[in-house]
Amino acid sequence: MPPVKPMLAKSVAKIPPGMHYEAKWDGFRAIVFRDGDEVELGSRTGKTLTRYFPELVAALKERIPQRCVLDGEIVIAREGRLDFDALTERIHPAESRVRTLAERTPASFVAFDLLALDDHALLDVPLSDRRALLDRALDGVTPPVHLAPATTDIEVAREWFERYEGAGLDGIVAKPLALPYLPDERAMFKIKHERTADVVVAGYRLHKSGPVVGSLLLGLYDDHGVLQHVGVAAAFTMKRRAELIEELAPLRMTDVSGHPWARWAEESAHEEARLPGAPSRWSGKKDLSWVPLRPERVAEVAYDHMENGARFRHTARFRRWRPDRTPESCTYAQLEEPVRYDLTEILGSTG
């Protein structure tokens, strides 16, 4: 019975040998509970996603066993590529908006594990046996429900790692074949794509614990010479957070008026450029204020991939300062784009 928290993965640098391999999907992790006409979509945190995806509820009733619990990912694909932005738009408080988006950008569910079937709980069953049961349970399943492709061949996994990024996938997940299902434990392994970029550090937010740096605000110049906010770098030790306050003190601006993001507090300004502090339903009442810096320092950061080619999909990871680079040289042109790959070729074999 819900809620059940999904089993998680820890990051490793290389694909480990001798395991079960799947693509890493860039969507909303979801545990699907079905008991006859009842269908519940549980999120990674245990909260329900059911009301946001009515089209999936209907599809699951038609396509999965009468009584089962599935682990998988809710995704939206457009033009042969995963679209995470379209997925986040589905989390909307207005039911009328949810219904409209369900028709305009329908979601799919990619199943990759089976936690229960009929009267049998499968949490203690080895992964290899759970996967065999899942293959039989979803044999011949049709879209928008899919069975995630899987392999035990590490060479195939390496090929997927290189090819599938162009369809918007995150990397590869590796699972030990004898692994039981361990809710909320990092018992699997994830191998993600990582690239580096040189970015302008144009501000910072304070940490919730006190007067130390919480996150650095990062920018890139577009083709028109406008500094666009592309994300943040935030993973620092407390000692490093305090050091950054001192390092960045000479760049601190007492008057934001001369800063490229000076209009960040004006809602209309966010329609003209990418600025920090954009209001959204995700931020709620969170303090979005920040400390402006003269945009003169360049840092090298690591990132996995871009969202809509405009910003870092996840929090970037600070690597080092780049005193040899000028801020004006930090443009979008340096970003590497993966070769496009049609998502239907990945899921085609699953119906």
Short mmCIF file of N, CA, C and O in Angstrom, two decimals, residues 200-204 217-219 221 226-229 251-266 269 274-276 290-297:
data_model
loop_
_atom_site.label_atom_id
_atom_site.label_comp_id
_atom_site.label_asym_id
_atom_site.label_seq_id
_atom_site.Cartn_x
_atom_site.Cartn_y
_atom_site.Cartn_z
N VAL A 200 30.37 32.86 -16.04
CA VAL A 200 30.57 34.08 -15.27
C VAL A 200 29.86 33.93 -13.93
O VAL A 200 28.69 33.55 -13.87
N VAL A 201 30.57 34.21 -12.85
CA VAL A 201 29.96 34.22 -11.52
C VAL A 201 29.50 35.65 -11.26
O VAL A 201 30.32 36.56 -11.10
N ALA A 202 28.19 35.86 -11.25
CA ALA A 202 27.64 37.21 -11.19
C ALA A 202 26.87 37.50 -9.90
O ALA A 202 26.23 38.55 -9.78
N GLY A 203 26.92 36.59 -8.97
CA GLY A 203 26.23 36.82 -7.71
C GLY A 203 26.25 35.56 -6.86
O GLY A 203 26.77 34.52 -7.26
N TYR A 204 25.70 35.68 -5.66
CA TYR A 204 25.55 34.49 -4.82
C TYR A 204 24.36 34.67 -3.89
O TYR A 204 23.91 35.79 -3.62
N LEU A 217 25.67 32.17 -8.42
CA LEU A 217 24.78 32.39 -9.56
C LEU A 217 25.64 32.50 -10.82
O LEU A 217 26.56 33.32 -10.88
N LEU A 218 25.31 31.70 -11.82
CA LEU A 218 26.15 31.54 -13.00
C LEU A 218 25.49 32.14 -14.24
O LEU A 218 24.27 32.06 -14.40
N GLY A 219 26.32 32.71 -15.12
CA GLY A 219 25.79 33.31 -16.34
C GLY A 219 26.62 32.97 -17.57
O GLY A 219 27.81 32.66 -17.47
N TYR A 221 26.96 34.52 -21.81
CA TYR A 221 26.55 35.56 -22.75
C TYR A 221 25.91 34.94 -23.98
O TYR A 221 26.41 33.95 -24.53
N VAL A 226 24.10 39.64 -24.14
CA VAL A 226 23.34 39.75 -22.90
C VAL A 226 23.72 38.60 -21.98
O VAL A 226 23.74 37.44 -22.40
N LEU A 227 24.02 38.90 -20.72
CA LEU A 227 24.37 37.86 -19.76
C LEU A 227 23.10 37.18 -19.25
O LEU A 227 22.28 37.80 -18.59
N GLN A 228 22.96 35.91 -19.58
CA GLN A 228 21.78 35.15 -19.19
C GLN A 228 22.11 34.27 -17.98
O GLN A 228 23.16 33.64 -17.91
N HIS A 229 21.18 34.22 -17.04
CA HIS A 229 21.34 33.36 -15.86
C HIS A 229 21.10 31.92 -16.28
O HIS A 229 20.04 31.59 -16.81
N LEU A 251 34.35 41.96 -5.11
CA LEU A 251 33.45 42.10 -6.26
C LEU A 251 32.03 42.48 -5.85
O LEU A 251 31.19 42.75 -6.71
N ARG A 252 31.78 42.54 -4.54
CA ARG A 252 30.42 42.77 -4.07
C ARG A 252 29.97 44.19 -4.43
O ARG A 252 30.72 45.15 -4.28
N MET A 253 28.72 44.30 -4.94
CA MET A 253 28.17 45.59 -5.34
C MET A 253 27.15 46.05 -4.31
O MET A 253 26.25 45.30 -3.94
N THR A 254 27.31 47.28 -3.85
CA THR A 254 26.34 47.84 -2.89
C THR A 254 25.10 48.36 -3.62
O THR A 254 24.04 48.49 -3.02
N ASP A 255 25.25 48.67 -4.89
CA ASP A 255 24.14 49.19 -5.69
C ASP A 255 23.94 48.26 -6.90
O ASP A 255 24.84 48.10 -7.73
N VAL A 256 22.78 47.63 -6.99
CA VAL A 256 22.52 46.64 -8.04
C VAL A 256 22.22 47.29 -9.39
O VAL A 256 22.19 46.62 -10.41
N SER A 257 22.04 48.61 -9.41
CA SER A 257 21.56 49.27 -10.63
C SER A 257 22.48 49.08 -11.83
O SER A 257 22.04 49.08 -12.97
N GLY A 258 23.77 48.89 -11.61
CA GLY A 258 24.67 48.71 -12.73
C GLY A 258 24.91 47.27 -13.11
O GLY A 258 25.73 46.96 -13.98
N HIS A 259 24.16 46.36 -12.48
CA HIS A 259 24.36 44.93 -12.72
C HIS A 259 23.52 44.45 -13.91
O HIS A 259 22.43 44.97 -14.14
N PRO A 260 24.02 43.47 -14.71
CA PRO A 260 23.23 42.98 -15.85
C PRO A 260 21.88 42.40 -15.46
O PRO A 260 20.96 42.35 -16.28
N TRP A 261 21.75 41.96 -14.20
CA TRP A 261 20.48 41.38 -13.74
C TRP A 261 19.76 42.31 -12.76
O TRP A 261 19.01 41.86 -11.89
N ALA A 262 19.98 43.61 -12.92
CA ALA A 262 19.44 44.59 -11.97
C ALA A 262 17.93 44.53 -11.85
O ALA A 262 17.37 44.84 -10.79
N ARG A 263 17.24 44.12 -12.92
CA ARG A 263 15.76 44.14 -12.90
C ARG A 263 15.17 42.81 -12.45
O ARG A 263 14.01 42.53 -12.71
N TRP A 264 15.94 42.00 -11.75
CA TRP A 264 15.50 40.64 -11.42
C TRP A 264 14.19 40.61 -10.63
O TRP A 264 13.42 39.65 -10.74
N ALA A 265 13.93 41.64 -9.83
CA ALA A 265 12.72 41.64 -8.99
C ALA A 265 11.46 42.02 -9.76
O ALA A 265 10.35 41.89 -9.23
N GLU A 266 11.63 42.50 -11.01
CA GLU A 266 10.46 42.86 -11.83
C GLU A 266 10.00 41.65 -12.62
O GLU A 266 10.75 41.08 -13.42
N ALA A 269 10.51 41.61 -16.40
CA ALA A 269 11.88 41.51 -16.91
C ALA A 269 12.25 40.07 -17.23
O ALA A 269 13.10 39.82 -18.09
N ARG A 274 16.84 35.72 -19.14
CA ARG A 274 16.90 34.78 -18.03
C ARG A 274 17.61 35.46 -16.86
O ARG A 274 18.79 35.79 -16.94
N LEU A 275 16.86 35.64 -15.78
CA LEU A 275 17.37 36.32 -14.59
C LEU A 275 17.19 35.42 -13.38
O LEU A 275 16.30 34.57 -13.35
N PRO A 276 18.01 35.60 -12.33
CA PRO A 276 17.80 34.82 -11.10
C PRO A 276 16.54 35.30 -10.39
O PRO A 276 16.11 36.45 -10.56
N TRP A 290 19.45 37.85 -3.60
CA TRP A 290 20.82 37.43 -3.82
C TRP A 290 21.75 38.63 -3.73
O TRP A 290 21.31 39.78 -3.75
N VAL A 291 23.03 38.36 -3.61
CA VAL A 291 24.05 39.39 -3.48
C VAL A 291 24.70 39.59 -4.85
O VAL A 291 25.29 38.65 -5.40
N PRO A 292 24.60 40.80 -5.44
CA PRO A 292 25.19 41.02 -6.76
C PRO A 292 26.70 41.17 -6.70
O PRO A 292 27.25 41.78 -5.77
N LEU A 293 27.36 40.60 -7.71
CA LEU A 293 28.81 40.74 -7.86
C LEU A 293 29.12 41.36 -9.21
O LEU A 293 28.39 41.12 -10.18
N ARG A 294 30.16 42.15 -9.29
CA ARG A 294 30.60 42.60 -10.60
C ARG A 294 30.95 41.37 -11.42
O ARG A 294 31.71 40.51 -10.95
N PRO A 295 30.41 41.22 -12.61
CA PRO A 295 30.59 39.99 -13.39
C PRO A 295 31.97 39.89 -14.03
O PRO A 295 32.13 39.96 -15.25
N GLU A 296 32.96 39.71 -13.16
CA GLU A 296 34.36 39.74 -13.63
C GLU A 296 35.09 38.42 -13.38
O GLU A 296 36.19 38.23 -13.91
N ARG A 297 34.52 37.52 -12.57
CA ARG A 297 35.18 36.26 -12.26
C ARG A 297 34.62 35.13 -13.12
O ARG A 297 33.41 35.02 -13.31
#
